[in-house]
PDB file of C-alpha atoms in Angstrom:
ATOM      1  CA  UNK Q   3     -22.914  18.057 -13.148  1.00  0.00           C
ATOM      2  CA  UNK Q   4     -23.682  18.661  -9.477  1.00  0.00           C
ATOM      3  CA  UNK Q   5     -21.191  18.550  -6.658  1.00  0.00           C
ATOM      4  CA  UNK Q   6     -20.060  15.083  -7.651  1.00  0.00           C
ATOM      5  CA  UNK Q   7     -18.410  16.440 -10.730  1.00  0.00           C
ATOM      6  CA  UNK Q   8     -16.219  18.904  -8.898  1.00  0.00           C
ATOM      7  CA  UNK Q   9     -12.710  18.930 -10.307  1.00  0.00           C
ATOM      8  CA  UNK Q  10      -9.827  18.290  -7.941  1.00  0.00           C
ATOM      9  CA  UNK Q  11      -6.170  19.284  -7.328  1.00  0.00           C
ATOM     10  CA  UNK Q  12      -4.418  17.504 -10.146  1.00  0.00           C
ATOM     11  CA  UNK Q  13      -2.982  14.065  -9.398  1.00  0.00           C
ATOM     12  CA  UNK Q  14       0.451  15.546  -9.874  1.00  0.00           C
ATOM     13  CA  UNK Q  15       0.008  18.231  -7.219  1.00  0.00           C
ATOM     14  CA  UNK Q  16      -1.490  15.825  -4.657  1.00  0.00           C
ATOM     15  CA  UNK Q  17       1.353  13.377  -5.128  1.00  0.00           C
ATOM     16  CA  UNK Q  18       3.933  16.140  -4.830  1.00  0.00           C
ATOM     17  CA  UNK Q  19       2.371  17.515  -1.663  1.00  0.00           C
ATOM     18  CA  UNK Q  20       2.368  14.158   0.171  1.00  0.00           C
ATOM     19  CA  UNK Q  21       5.875  13.364  -1.046  1.00  0.00           C
ATOM     20  CA  UNK Q  22       7.327  16.710   0.014  1.00  0.00           C
ATOM     21  CA  UNK Q  23       5.589  16.615   3.401  1.00  0.00           C
ATOM     22  CA  UNK Q  24       7.751  13.603   4.323  1.00  0.00           C
ATOM     23  CA  UNK Q  25      10.835  15.825   4.276  1.00  0.00           C
ATOM     24  CA  UNK Q  26       9.422  18.131   6.955  1.00  0.00           C
ATOM     25  CA  UNK Q  27       9.276  15.324   9.531  1.00  0.00           C
ATOM     26  CA  UNK Q  28      11.654  14.911  12.478  1.00  0.00           C
ATOM     27  CA  UNK Q  29      14.373  12.276  12.406  1.00  0.00           C
ATOM     28  CA  UNK Q  30      12.357   9.817  14.558  1.00  0.00           C
ATOM     29  CA  UNK Q  31       9.617   9.660  11.935  1.00  0.00           C
ATOM     30  CA  UNK Q  32      11.839   9.694   8.885  1.00  0.00           C
ATOM     31  CA  UNK Q  33      12.806   6.006   8.471  1.00  0.00           C
ATOM     32  CA  UNK Q  34       9.178   4.912   8.357  1.00  0.00           C
ATOM     33  CA  UNK Q  35       7.846   7.717   6.168  1.00  0.00           C
ATOM     34  CA  UNK Q  36      10.833   7.693   3.779  1.00  0.00           C
ATOM     35  CA  UNK Q  37      10.489   3.954   3.309  1.00  0.00           C
ATOM     36  CA  UNK Q  38       6.834   4.392   2.361  1.00  0.00           C
ATOM     37  CA  UNK Q  39       7.166   7.657   0.444  1.00  0.00           C
ATOM     38  CA  UNK Q  40       6.116   5.923  -2.785  1.00  0.00           C
ATOM     39  CA  UNK Q  41       2.934   4.631  -1.176  1.00  0.00           C
ATOM     40  CA  UNK Q  42       2.089   8.022   0.350  1.00  0.00           C
ATOM     41  CA  UNK Q  43       2.530   9.747  -3.022  1.00  0.00           C
ATOM     42  CA  UNK Q  44       0.755   7.100  -5.122  1.00  0.00           C
ATOM     43  CA  UNK Q  45      -2.167   6.911  -2.718  1.00  0.00           C
ATOM     44  CA  UNK Q  46      -2.508  10.680  -2.344  1.00  0.00           C
ATOM     45  CA  UNK Q  47      -5.359  10.515  -4.840  1.00  0.00           C
ATOM     46  CA  UNK Q  48      -7.334   7.665  -3.221  1.00  0.00           C
ATOM     47  CA  UNK Q  49     -10.077   9.978  -1.926  1.00  0.00           C
ATOM     48  CA  UNK Q  50     -10.638  11.231  -5.488  1.00  0.00           C
ATOM     49  CA  UNK Q  51     -10.847   7.674  -6.789  1.00  0.00           C
ATOM     50  CA  UNK Q  52     -13.438   6.923  -4.106  1.00  0.00           C
ATOM     51  CA  UNK Q  53     -15.608   9.943  -4.897  1.00  0.00           C
ATOM     52  CA  UNK Q  54     -17.946   8.056  -7.202  1.00  0.00           C
ATOM     53  CA  UNK Q  55     -17.671   4.680  -5.491  1.00  0.00           C
ATOM     54  CA  UNK Q  56     -18.111   5.517  -1.823  1.00  0.00           C
ATOM     55  CA  UNK Q  57     -21.267   7.208  -0.610  1.00  0.00           C
ATOM     56  CA  UNK Q  58     -20.497  10.381   1.300  1.00  0.00           C
ATOM     57  CA  UNK Q  59     -16.972  10.818  -0.062  1.00  0.00           C
ATOM     58  CA  UNK Q  60     -17.601  13.746  -2.432  1.00  0.00           C
ATOM     59  CA  UNK Q  61     -18.469  16.389   0.232  1.00  0.00           C
ATOM     60  CA  UNK Q  62     -15.246  15.734   2.163  1.00  0.00           C
ATOM     61  CA  UNK Q  63     -13.185  17.671  -0.370  1.00  0.00           C
ATOM     62  CA  UNK Q  64     -14.677  21.166  -0.188  1.00  0.00           C
ATOM     63  CA  UNK Q  65     -16.777  23.649   1.756  1.00  0.00           C
ATOM     64  CA  UNK Q  66     -19.012  26.297   0.186  1.00  0.00           C
ATOM     65  CA  UNK Q  67     -18.419  29.144   2.614  1.00  0.00           C
ATOM     66  CA  UNK Q  68     -20.700  31.361   0.528  1.00  0.00           C
ATOM     67  CA  UNK Q  69     -23.631  29.013   1.172  1.00  0.00           C
ATOM     68  CA  UNK Q  70     -23.819  30.209   4.783  1.00  0.00           C
ATOM     69  CA  UNK Q  71     -25.131  33.611   5.911  1.00  0.00           C
ATOM     70  CA  UNK Q  72     -22.054  34.521   7.922  1.00  0.00           C
ATOM     71  CA  UNK Q  73     -19.149  32.137   8.235  1.00  0.00           C
ATOM     72  CA  UNK Q  74     -16.925  34.427  10.259  1.00  0.00           C
ATOM     73  CA  UNK Q  75     -19.304  34.903  13.151  1.00  0.00           C
ATOM     74  CA  UNK Q  76     -20.665  32.051  15.212  1.00  0.00           C
ATOM     75  CA  UNK Q  77     -23.257  31.076  12.607  1.00  0.00           C
ATOM     76  CA  UNK Q  78     -20.997  28.331  11.287  1.00  0.00           C
ATOM     77  CA  UNK Q  79     -19.887  26.279  14.289  1.00  0.00           C
ATOM     78  CA  UNK Q  80     -16.337  24.990  14.049  1.00  0.00           C
ATOM     79  CA  UNK Q  81     -17.131  21.631  15.643  1.00  0.00           C
ATOM     80  CA  UNK Q  82     -19.075  19.097  13.619  1.00  0.00           C
ATOM     81  CA  UNK Q  83     -21.498  18.163  16.360  1.00  0.00           C
ATOM     82  CA  UNK Q  84     -22.503  21.767  16.986  1.00  0.00           C
ATOM     83  CA  UNK Q  85     -22.729  22.390  13.253  1.00  0.00           C
ATOM     84  CA  UNK Q  86     -25.053  19.397  12.741  1.00  0.00           C
ATOM     85  CA  UNK Q  87     -27.186  20.543  15.671  1.00  0.00           C
ATOM     86  CA  UNK Q  88     -27.611  23.878  13.951  1.00  0.00           C
ATOM     87  CA  UNK Q  89     -27.897  22.931  10.263  1.00  0.00           C
ATOM     88  CA  UNK Q  90     -28.458  19.185  10.090  1.00  0.00           C
ATOM     89  CA  UNK Q  91     -26.108  16.635   8.563  1.00  0.00           C
ATOM     90  CA  UNK Q  92     -27.703  16.837   5.102  1.00  0.00           C
ATOM     91  CA  UNK Q  93     -27.187  20.577   4.749  1.00  0.00           C
ATOM     92  CA  UNK Q  94     -23.583  20.286   5.881  1.00  0.00           C
ATOM     93  CA  UNK Q  95     -22.912  17.463   3.418  1.00  0.00           C
ATOM     94  CA  UNK Q  96     -24.530  19.461   0.636  1.00  0.00           C
ATOM     95  CA  UNK Q  97     -22.222  22.424   1.222  1.00  0.00           C
ATOM     96  CA  UNK Q  98     -19.092  20.423   1.968  1.00  0.00           C
ATOM     97  CA  UNK Q  99     -17.256  19.063   4.987  1.00  0.00           C
ATOM     98  CA  UNK Q 100     -13.544  19.550   4.407  1.00  0.00           C
ATOM     99  CA  UNK Q 101     -12.583  21.321   7.692  1.00  0.00           C
ATOM    100  CA  UNK Q 102     -14.511  18.769   9.744  1.00  0.00           C
ATOM    101  CA  UNK Q 103     -13.142  15.919   7.636  1.00  0.00           C
ATOM    102  CA  UNK Q 104      -9.594  17.040   8.470  1.00  0.00           C
ATOM    103  CA  UNK Q 105     -10.448  16.937  12.186  1.00  0.00           C
ATOM    104  CA  UNK Q 106     -11.944  13.457  11.842  1.00  0.00           C
ATOM    105  CA  UNK Q 107      -9.055  12.059   9.800  1.00  0.00           C
ATOM    106  CA  UNK Q 108      -6.586  13.583  12.270  1.00  0.00           C
ATOM    107  CA  UNK Q 109      -8.265  11.588  15.024  1.00  0.00           C
ATOM    108  CA  UNK Q 110      -8.177   8.421  12.897  1.00  0.00           C
ATOM    109  CA  UNK Q 111      -4.460   8.777  12.186  1.00  0.00           C
ATOM    110  CA  UNK Q 112      -3.692   9.293  15.880  1.00  0.00           C
ATOM    111  CA  UNK Q 113      -5.598   6.069  16.594  1.00  0.00           C
ATOM    112  CA  UNK Q 114      -3.731   4.193  13.847  1.00  0.00           C
ATOM    113  CA  UNK Q 115      -0.404   5.277  15.380  1.00  0.00           C
ATOM    114  CA  UNK Q 116      -1.594   4.143  18.813  1.00  0.00           C
ATOM    115  CA  UNK Q 117      -2.497   0.739  17.397  1.00  0.00           C
ATOM    116  CA  UNK Q 118       0.854   0.529  15.576  1.00  0.00           C
ATOM    117  CA  UNK Q 119      -1.145  -0.596  12.536  1.00  0.00           C
ATOM    118  CA  UNK Q 120       1.213  -0.018   9.606  1.00  0.00           C
ATOM    119  CA  UNK Q 121      -1.278  -0.419   6.788  1.00  0.00           C
ATOM    120  CA  UNK Q 122      -3.791   1.826   8.491  1.00  0.00           C
ATOM    121  CA  UNK Q 123      -1.212   4.498   9.354  1.00  0.00           C
ATOM    122  CA  UNK Q 124      -0.189   4.690   5.710  1.00  0.00           C
ATOM    123  CA  UNK Q 125      -3.671   4.751   4.267  1.00  0.00           C
ATOM    124  CA  UNK Q 126      -5.009   7.334   6.707  1.00  0.00           C
ATOM    125  CA  UNK Q 127      -1.868   9.490   6.417  1.00  0.00           C
ATOM    126  CA  UNK Q 128      -2.248   9.509   2.622  1.00  0.00           C
ATOM    127  CA  UNK Q 129      -5.934  10.471   2.954  1.00  0.00           C
ATOM    128  CA  UNK Q 130      -5.211  13.205   5.497  1.00  0.00           C
ATOM    129  CA  UNK Q 131      -2.658  14.699   3.113  1.00  0.00           C
ATOM    130  CA  UNK Q 132      -5.328  14.764   0.432  1.00  0.00           C
ATOM    131  CA  UNK Q 133      -8.007  16.536   2.474  1.00  0.00           C
ATOM    132  CA  UNK Q 134      -5.507  19.085   3.793  1.00  0.00           C
ATOM    133  CA  UNK Q 135      -4.304  19.887   0.281  1.00  0.00           C
ATOM    134  CA  UNK Q 136      -7.911  20.315  -0.871  1.00  0.00           C
ATOM    135  CA  UNK Q 137      -8.631  22.726   1.983  1.00  0.00           C
ATOM    136  CA  UNK Q 138      -5.860  24.976   0.659  1.00  0.00           C
ATOM    137  CA  UNK Q 139      -7.408  25.385  -2.798  1.00  0.00           C
ATOM    138  CA  UNK Q 140      -9.354  28.653  -3.178  1.00  0.00           C
ATOM    139  CA  UNK Q 141     -11.929  27.089  -5.526  1.00  0.00           C
ATOM    140  CA  UNK Q 142     -12.694  24.416  -2.932  1.00  0.00           C
ATOM    141  CA  UNK Q 143     -14.263  27.091  -0.733  1.00  0.00           C
ATOM    142  CA  UNK Q 144     -17.080  28.302  -2.978  1.00  0.00           C
ATOM    143  CA  UNK Q 145     -20.245  27.264  -4.787  1.00  0.00           C
ATOM    144  CA  UNK Q 146     -18.631  28.716  -7.925  1.00  0.00           C
ATOM    145  CA  UNK Q 147     -16.067  25.901  -7.752  1.00  0.00           C
ATOM    146  CA  UNK Q 148     -15.438  25.670 -11.491  1.00  0.00           C
ATOM    147  CA  UNK Q 149     -16.270  29.228 -12.510  1.00  0.00           C
ATOM    148  CA  UNK Q 150     -19.573  27.819 -13.765  1.00  0.00           C
ATOM    149  CA  UNK Q 151     -21.564  30.692 -12.207  1.00  0.00           C
ATOM    150  CA  UNK Q 152     -19.414  33.357 -13.872  1.00  0.00           C
ATOM    151  CA  UNK Q 153     -18.861  31.835 -17.325  1.00  0.00           C
ATOM    152  CA  UNK Q 154     -15.344  30.673 -16.430  1.00  0.00           C
ATOM    153  CA  UNK Q 155     -15.796  26.919 -16.785  1.00  0.00           C
ATOM    154  CA  UNK Q 156     -12.536  25.032 -16.576  1.00  0.00           C
ATOM    155  CA  UNK Q 157     -10.781  27.456 -14.233  1.00  0.00           C
ATOM    156  CA  UNK Q 158     -10.574  24.805 -11.501  1.00  0.00           C
ATOM    157  CA  UNK Q 159      -8.459  22.349 -13.434  1.00  0.00           C
ATOM    158  CA  UNK Q 160      -6.510  25.283 -14.858  1.00  0.00           C
ATOM    159  CA  UNK Q 161      -5.530  26.578 -11.416  1.00  0.00           C
ATOM    160  CA  UNK Q 162      -4.851  23.309  -9.677  1.00  0.00           C
ATOM    161  CA  UNK Q 163      -3.609  21.001 -12.452  1.00  0.00           C
ATOM    162  CA  UNK Q 164      -2.310  22.980 -15.396  1.00  0.00           C
ATOM    163  CA  UNK Q 165      -0.440  25.666 -13.424  1.00  0.00           C
ATOM    164  CA  UNK Q 166       1.343  23.266 -11.035  1.00  0.00           C
ATOM    165  CA  UNK Q 167       2.309  21.012 -13.952  1.00  0.00           C
ATOM    166  CA  UNK Q 168       3.746  23.965 -15.879  1.00  0.00           C
ATOM    167  CA  UNK Q 169       5.399  25.903 -13.077  1.00  0.00           C
ATOM    168  CA  UNK Q 170       5.842  23.968  -9.838  1.00  0.00           C
ATOM    169  CA  UNK Q 171       9.283  22.664 -10.796  1.00  0.00           C
ATOM    170  CA  UNK Q 172      10.489  26.194 -10.004  1.00  0.00           C
ATOM    171  CA  UNK Q 173       8.723  26.429  -6.648  1.00  0.00           C
ATOM    172  CA  UNK Q 174      10.649  26.528  -3.400  1.00  0.00           C
ATOM    173  CA  UNK Q 175       9.372  23.770  -1.153  1.00  0.00           C
ATOM    174  CA  UNK Q 176      11.798  24.149   1.744  1.00  0.00           C
ATOM    175  CA  UNK Q 177       9.169  24.845   4.357  1.00  0.00           C
ATOM    176  CA  UNK Q 178      11.154  24.101   7.511  1.00  0.00           C
ATOM    177  CA  UNK Q 179      10.481  21.347   9.994  1.00  0.00           C
ATOM    178  CA  UNK Q 180       7.059  20.081  10.986  1.00  0.00           C
ATOM    179  CA  UNK Q 181       5.620  21.750  14.079  1.00  0.00           C
ATOM    180  CA  UNK Q 182       3.148  20.552  16.677  1.00  0.00           C
ATOM    181  CA  UNK Q 183      -0.388  21.855  16.261  1.00  0.00           C
ATOM    182  CA  UNK Q 184      -2.211  22.639  19.499  1.00  0.00           C
ATOM    183  CA  UNK Q 185      -5.585  23.180  17.885  1.00  0.00           C
ATOM    184  CA  UNK Q 186      -6.027  21.099  14.709  1.00  0.00           C
ATOM    185  CA  UNK Q 187      -9.605  22.320  14.493  1.00  0.00           C
ATOM    186  CA  UNK Q 188      -8.507  25.969  14.383  1.00  0.00           C
ATOM    187  CA  UNK Q 189      -5.763  25.285  11.867  1.00  0.00           C
ATOM    188  CA  UNK Q 190      -8.158  23.468   9.514  1.00  0.00           C
ATOM    189  CA  UNK Q 191     -10.520  26.448   9.527  1.00  0.00           C
ATOM    190  CA  UNK Q 192      -7.702  28.964   9.118  1.00  0.00           C
ATOM    191  CA  UNK Q 193      -6.526  27.117   5.999  1.00  0.00           C
ATOM    192  CA  UNK Q 194     -10.004  27.251   4.485  1.00  0.00           C
ATOM    193  CA  UNK Q 195     -10.454  30.959   5.226  1.00  0.00           C
ATOM    194  CA  UNK Q 196      -7.003  31.792   3.928  1.00  0.00           C
ATOM    195  CA  UNK Q 197      -7.702  29.912   0.703  1.00  0.00           C
ATOM    196  CA  UNK Q 198     -11.036  31.679   0.437  1.00  0.00           C
ATOM    197  CA  UNK Q 199      -9.327  35.061   0.770  1.00  0.00           C
ATOM    198  CA  UNK Q 200      -7.388  34.265  -2.423  1.00  0.00           C
ATOM    199  CA  UNK Q 201     -10.538  33.387  -4.365  1.00  0.00           C
ATOM    200  CA  UNK Q 202     -11.288  36.887  -5.590  1.00  0.00           C
ATOM    201  CA  UNK Q 203      -7.945  37.131  -7.446  1.00  0.00           C
ATOM    202  CA  UNK Q 204      -8.320  33.635  -8.890  1.00  0.00           C
ATOM    203  CA  UNK Q 205     -11.582  34.572 -10.611  1.00  0.00           C
ATOM    204  CA  UNK Q 206     -10.999  38.266 -11.359  1.00  0.00           C
ATOM    205  CA  UNK Q 207      -7.558  37.938 -12.959  1.00  0.00           C
ATOM    206  CA  UNK Q 208      -8.739  35.109 -15.202  1.00  0.00           C
ATOM    207  CA  UNK Q 209     -11.724  37.161 -16.364  1.00  0.00           C
ATOM    208  CA  UNK Q 210      -9.635  40.265 -17.096  1.00  0.00           C
ATOM    209  CA  UNK Q 211      -6.997  38.273 -18.948  1.00  0.00           C
ATOM    210  CA  UNK Q 212      -9.650  36.557 -21.064  1.00  0.00           C
ATOM    211  CA  UNK Q 213     -11.048  39.969 -22.013  1.00  0.00           C
ATOM    212  CA  UNK Q 214      -7.570  41.210 -22.882  1.00  0.00           C
ATOM    213  CA  UNK Q 215      -6.369  38.188 -24.857  1.00  0.00           C
ATOM    214  CA  UNK Q 216      -9.551  36.791 -26.372  1.00  0.00           C
ATOM    215  CA  UNK Q 217     -10.736  33.185 -26.554  1.00  0.00           C
ATOM    216  CA  UNK Q 218      -8.509  32.234 -29.495  1.00  0.00           C
ATOM    217  CA  UNK Q 219      -5.280  33.083 -27.669  1.00  0.00           C
ATOM    218  CA  UNK Q 220      -6.573  31.694 -24.400  1.00  0.00           C
ATOM    219  CA  UNK Q 221      -6.590  28.089 -25.595  1.00  0.00           C
ATOM    220  CA  UNK Q 222      -4.211  25.864 -27.469  1.00  0.00           C
ATOM    221  CA  UNK Q 223      -3.982  22.190 -28.318  1.00  0.00           C
ATOM    222  CA  UNK Q 224      -1.596  19.629 -26.928  1.00  0.00           C
ATOM    223  CA  UNK Q 225      -1.048  16.017 -27.698  1.00  0.00           C
ATOM    224  CA  UNK Q 226      -1.119  13.700 -24.694  1.00  0.00           C
ATOM    225  CA  UNK Q 227      -0.854   9.919 -25.075  1.00  0.00           C
ATOM    226  CA  UNK Q 228      -1.725  10.289 -28.734  1.00  0.00           C
ATOM    227  CA  UNK Q 229      -4.871  12.303 -28.015  1.00  0.00           C
ATOM    228  CA  UNK Q 230      -5.171  15.948 -28.927  1.00  0.00           C
ATOM    229  CA  UNK Q 231      -6.770  17.957 -26.137  1.00  0.00           C
ATOM    230  CA  UNK Q 232      -7.720  21.574 -25.730  1.00  0.00           C
ATOM    231  CA  UNK Q 233      -5.653  23.259 -23.008  1.00  0.00           C
ATOM    232  CA  UNK Q 234      -5.081  26.754 -21.687  1.00  0.00           C
ATOM    233  CA  UNK Q 235      -2.320  28.111 -23.901  1.00  0.00           C
ATOM    234  CA  UNK Q 236       1.220  28.443 -22.553  1.00  0.00           C
ATOM    235  CA  UNK Q 237       1.076  32.219 -23.039  1.00  0.00           C
ATOM    236  CA  UNK Q 238      -2.248  32.629 -21.203  1.00  0.00           C
ATOM    237  CA  UNK Q 239      -1.050  30.315 -18.426  1.00  0.00           C
ATOM    238  CA  UNK Q 240       2.207  32.210 -17.996  1.00  0.00           C
ATOM    239  CA  UNK Q 241       0.501  35.609 -17.798  1.00  0.00           C
ATOM    240  CA  UNK Q 242      -2.129  34.401 -15.369  1.00  0.00           C
ATOM    241  CA  UNK Q 243       0.493  32.718 -13.216  1.00  0.00           C
ATOM    242  CA  UNK Q 244       2.546  35.932 -13.172  1.00  0.00           C
ATOM    243  CA  UNK Q 245      -0.488  37.993 -12.168  1.00  0.00           C
ATOM    244  CA  UNK Q 246      -1.212  35.643  -9.270  1.00  0.00           C
ATOM    245  CA  UNK Q 247       2.253  36.546  -7.930  1.00  0.00           C
ATOM    246  CA  UNK Q 248       3.163  33.174  -6.436  1.00  0.00           C
ATOM    247  CA  UNK Q 249      -0.309  32.287  -5.206  1.00  0.00           C
ATOM    248  CA  UNK Q 250      -0.257  28.666  -6.428  1.00  0.00           C
ATOM    249  CA  UNK Q 251       3.203  28.211  -4.920  1.00  0.00           C
ATOM    250  CA  UNK Q 252       2.022  29.701  -1.602  1.00  0.00           C
ATOM    251  CA  UNK Q 253      -0.974  27.378  -1.443  1.00  0.00           C
ATOM    252  CA  UNK Q 254       1.089  24.325  -2.362  1.00  0.00           C
ATOM    253  CA  UNK Q 255       3.737  25.222   0.203  1.00  0.00           C
ATOM    254  CA  UNK Q 256       1.067  25.794   2.827  1.00  0.00           C
ATOM    255  CA  UNK Q 257      -0.325  22.346   2.018  1.00  0.00           C
ATOM    256  CA  UNK Q 258       3.070  20.642   2.330  1.00  0.00           C
ATOM    257  CA  UNK Q 259       3.800  22.287   5.671  1.00  0.00           C
ATOM    258  CA  UNK Q 260       0.322  21.615   7.032  1.00  0.00           C
ATOM    259  CA  UNK Q 261       0.411  17.936   6.030  1.00  0.00           C
ATOM    260  CA  UNK Q 262       3.770  17.513   7.773  1.00  0.00           C
ATOM    261  CA  UNK Q 263       2.473  19.357  10.850  1.00  0.00           C
ATOM    262  CA  UNK Q 264      -0.598  17.140  11.066  1.00  0.00           C
ATOM    263  CA  UNK Q 265       1.292  13.853  10.565  1.00  0.00           C
ATOM    264  CA  UNK Q 266       3.739  14.924  13.258  1.00  0.00           C
ATOM    265  CA  UNK Q 267       0.966  16.024  15.634  1.00  0.00           C
ATOM    266  CA  UNK Q 268      -0.863  12.704  15.264  1.00  0.00           C
ATOM    267  CA  UNK Q 269       2.336  10.814  16.074  1.00  0.00           C
ATOM    268  CA  UNK Q 270       2.999  12.963  19.158  1.00  0.00           C
ATOM    269  CA  UNK Q 271      -0.617  12.631  20.332  1.00  0.00           C
ATOM    270  CA  UNK Q 272      -0.317   8.855  19.984  1.00  0.00           C
ATOM    271  CA  UNK Q 273       2.584   8.855  22.444  1.00  0.00           C
ATOM    272  CA  UNK Q 274       5.400   8.899  19.861  1.00  0.00           C
ATOM    273  CA  UNK Q 275       5.446   5.177  19.026  1.00  0.00           C
ATOM    274  CA  UNK Q 276       8.809   3.861  17.820  1.00  0.00           C
ATOM    275  CA  UNK Q 277       8.594   4.187  14.065  1.00  0.00           C
ATOM    276  CA  UNK Q 278      11.987   2.616  13.509  1.00  0.00           C
ATOM    277  CA  UNK Q 279      10.516  -0.683  14.638  1.00  0.00           C
ATOM    278  CA  UNK Q 280       7.476  -0.169  12.426  1.00  0.00           C
ATOM    279  CA  UNK Q 281       9.672   0.677   9.435  1.00  0.00           C
ATOM    280  CA  UNK Q 282      10.910  -2.922   9.464  1.00  0.00           C
ATOM    281  CA  UNK Q 283       7.365  -4.217   9.062  1.00  0.00           C
ATOM    282  CA  UNK Q 284       6.463  -5.719   5.692  1.00  0.00           C
ATOM    283  CA  UNK Q 285       2.848  -5.805   4.540  1.00  0.00           C
ATOM    284  CA  UNK Q 286       1.690  -9.434   4.567  1.00  0.00           C
ATOM    285  CA  UNK Q 287       0.621 -11.001   1.281  1.00  0.00           C
ATOM    286  CA  UNK Q 288      -2.917 -10.921   2.632  1.00  0.00           C
ATOM    287  CA  UNK Q 289      -2.724  -7.158   3.202  1.00  0.00           C
ATOM    288  CA  UNK Q 290      -1.220  -6.545  -0.223  1.00  0.00           C
ATOM    289  CA  UNK Q 291      -4.026  -8.560  -1.795  1.00  0.00           C
ATOM    290  CA  UNK Q 292      -6.639  -6.578   0.151  1.00  0.00           C
ATOM    291  CA  UNK Q 293      -5.097  -3.292  -1.044  1.00  0.00           C
ATOM    292  CA  UNK Q 294      -5.323  -4.366  -4.670  1.00  0.00           C
ATOM    293  CA  UNK Q 295      -8.844  -5.748  -4.291  1.00  0.00           C
ATOM    294  CA  UNK Q 296     -10.142  -2.574  -2.703  1.00  0.00           C
ATOM    295  CA  UNK Q 297      -8.789  -0.405  -5.515  1.00  0.00           C
ATOM    296  CA  UNK Q 298     -10.338  -2.730  -8.057  1.00  0.00           C
ATOM    297  CA  UNK Q 299     -13.715  -2.423  -6.343  1.00  0.00           C
ATOM    298  CA  UNK Q 300     -13.562   1.401  -6.524  1.00  0.00           C
ATOM    299  CA  UNK Q 301     -12.857   1.148 -10.232  1.00  0.00           C
ATOM    300  CA  UNK Q 302     -15.656  -1.334 -10.824  1.00  0.00           C
ATOM    301  CA  UNK Q 303     -18.125   0.890  -9.025  1.00  0.00           C
ATOM    302  CA  UNK Q 304     -16.744   3.923 -10.819  1.00  0.00           C
ATOM    303  CA  UNK Q 305     -17.588   2.430 -14.214  1.00  0.00           C
ATOM    304  CA  UNK Q 306     -21.009   1.252 -13.166  1.00  0.00           C
ATOM    305  CA  UNK Q 307     -21.753   4.609 -11.504  1.00  0.00           C
ATOM    306  CA  UNK Q 308     -20.860   6.519 -14.635  1.00  0.00           C
ATOM    307  CA  UNK Q 309     -23.050   4.598 -17.020  1.00  0.00           C
ATOM    308  CA  UNK Q 310     -26.279   5.817 -15.431  1.00  0.00           C
TER     309      UNK Q 310
END
């Protein structure tokens, strides 16, 4: 399956995270972001749709910290240029780029705000929300990203799709107002390390629970859109979720707050352009057509890429 087949935060969680991040923003940013909240939520999954269509997209979603001899010391430079000098671009891409991708996308969003380019602001903001959310997923920080090295295949989608869909309606997403980030680079790395610190529980609790409950009680079947699919049973999901003691909620909340912080920081760094004026802007027919065309081209390439 290779790195290309890595599972991803469920669509639902990504959309929620971008949507909720809007509510952390200060009043000056609100008219623009509220007006486009549908776009920011719907397009939260663009980077996943591009994974198979755009060369170089797949590594932007993760980083295998365990692929490096010592990530905490200076062996893994925090700046991309220094990291490429040490390891080479190919090695970095192989093991994932998410913290550096967040830094790059942060820069791109600041530029989009400076240029007052509405379409670009929205697209880059949606992307940035996606990469930040990915950085907060424990299984995005390891080579064992789907439990495939420990006989726990499927744990990725379980943790980041099934659990949020079952339980996130009860989560508390009041995270307080967006705050300015003085070192985006540091914050991106902190998120990754914090997520990685939760990895041990993610894997261990699932293994123990499987031993205790057995395969037959672990899975159930659900009908979705007329198709019967095998899913982690409600009982197994509930017990695992309880054992994680709010971990999924913490990581989702952290994502929401971090996305809001980054959007706000980009706007401030761009000189706080007047977003009320930009909120009045309507995408031209030309721009709307381009949006639709681009999505179609990802899909086309997706189908041709998968037939190989």
